[in-house]
Coordinates of C-alpha atoms in Angstrom, one line a residue:
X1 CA 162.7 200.8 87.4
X2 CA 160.6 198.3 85.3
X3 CA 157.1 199.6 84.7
X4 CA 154.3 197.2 85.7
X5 CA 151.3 196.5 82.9
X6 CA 147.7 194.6 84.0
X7 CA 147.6 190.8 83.1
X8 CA 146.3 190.5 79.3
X9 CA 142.8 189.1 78.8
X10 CA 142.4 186.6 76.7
X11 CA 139.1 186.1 75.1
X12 CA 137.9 183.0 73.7
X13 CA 135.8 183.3 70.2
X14 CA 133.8 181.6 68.7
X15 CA 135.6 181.1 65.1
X16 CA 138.6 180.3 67.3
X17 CA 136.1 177.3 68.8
X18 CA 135.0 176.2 65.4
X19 CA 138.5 176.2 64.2
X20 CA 140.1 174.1 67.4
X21 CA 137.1 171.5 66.5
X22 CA 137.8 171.2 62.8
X23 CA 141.6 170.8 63.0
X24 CA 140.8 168.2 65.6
X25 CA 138.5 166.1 63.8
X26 CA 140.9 166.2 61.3
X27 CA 143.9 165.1 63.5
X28 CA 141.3 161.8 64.4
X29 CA 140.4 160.9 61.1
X30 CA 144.2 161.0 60.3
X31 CA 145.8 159.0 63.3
X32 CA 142.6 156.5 62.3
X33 CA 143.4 156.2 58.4
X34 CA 146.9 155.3 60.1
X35 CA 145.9 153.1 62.1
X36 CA 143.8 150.8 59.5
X37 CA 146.6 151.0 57.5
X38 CA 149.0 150.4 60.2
X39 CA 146.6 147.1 60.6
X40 CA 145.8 145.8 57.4
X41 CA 149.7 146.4 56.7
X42 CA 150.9 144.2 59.8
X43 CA 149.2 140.8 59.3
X44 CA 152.0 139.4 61.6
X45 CA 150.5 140.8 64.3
X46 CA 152.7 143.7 64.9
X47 CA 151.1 146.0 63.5
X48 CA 150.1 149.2 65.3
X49 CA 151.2 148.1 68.5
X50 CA 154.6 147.4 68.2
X51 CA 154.9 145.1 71.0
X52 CA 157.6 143.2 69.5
X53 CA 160.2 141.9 71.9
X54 CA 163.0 142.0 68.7
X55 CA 165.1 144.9 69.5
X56 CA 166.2 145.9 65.7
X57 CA 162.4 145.9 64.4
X58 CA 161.7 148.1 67.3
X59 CA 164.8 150.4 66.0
X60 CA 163.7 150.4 62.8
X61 CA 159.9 151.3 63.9
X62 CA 161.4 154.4 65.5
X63 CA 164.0 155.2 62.9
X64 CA 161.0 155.0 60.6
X65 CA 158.9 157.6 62.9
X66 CA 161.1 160.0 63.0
X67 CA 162.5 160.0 59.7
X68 CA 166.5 158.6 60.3
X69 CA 167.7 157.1 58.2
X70 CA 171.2 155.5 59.2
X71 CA 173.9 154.9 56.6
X72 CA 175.8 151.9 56.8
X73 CA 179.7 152.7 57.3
X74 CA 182.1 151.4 55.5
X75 CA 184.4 149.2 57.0
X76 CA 187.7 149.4 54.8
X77 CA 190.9 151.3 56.2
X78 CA 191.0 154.2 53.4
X79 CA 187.7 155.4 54.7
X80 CA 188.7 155.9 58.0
X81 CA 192.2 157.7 57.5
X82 CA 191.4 159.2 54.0
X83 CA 193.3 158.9 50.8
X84 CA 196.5 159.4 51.9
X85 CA 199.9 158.0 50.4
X86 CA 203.0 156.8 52.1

């Protein structure tokens, strides 16, 4: 038999408040120095958007976003089976 508890209360402080507002601000002015930068760095006009209809820039904006970074593979016959000798 499970015992039953009452529902938690959770209180909302001020200092908790303060502290949601500051790290907020601070998440705007961030995603805003990005954005200038994001805009004075595309002067092709693809800047922030990303509206381009070229699939690999797209890719590449992505890649870029979340950090891959692909490695090209090789494309000669020892890499694929190894070093072996007949």
């Amino acid at each position: 038999m499970m015992l039953r508890r009452k529902p938690t209360r959770l209180e909302l402080k001020l200092d908790d408040i303060e502290e949601f507002e500051s790290i907020r601000k601070d998440l705007e002015t961030r995603k805003k120095q990005k954005e200038d930068v994001d805009i004075v760095g595309g002067s092709d006009g693809e800047g922030a958007i990303g509206l381009s209809s070229d699939p690999k820039s797209r890719e590449q904006m992505i890649n870029d976003r979340i950090g891959y970074k692909p490695q090209p593979k090789p494309n000669n016959r020892s890499s694929q089976f190894g070093n072996f000798e007949f």
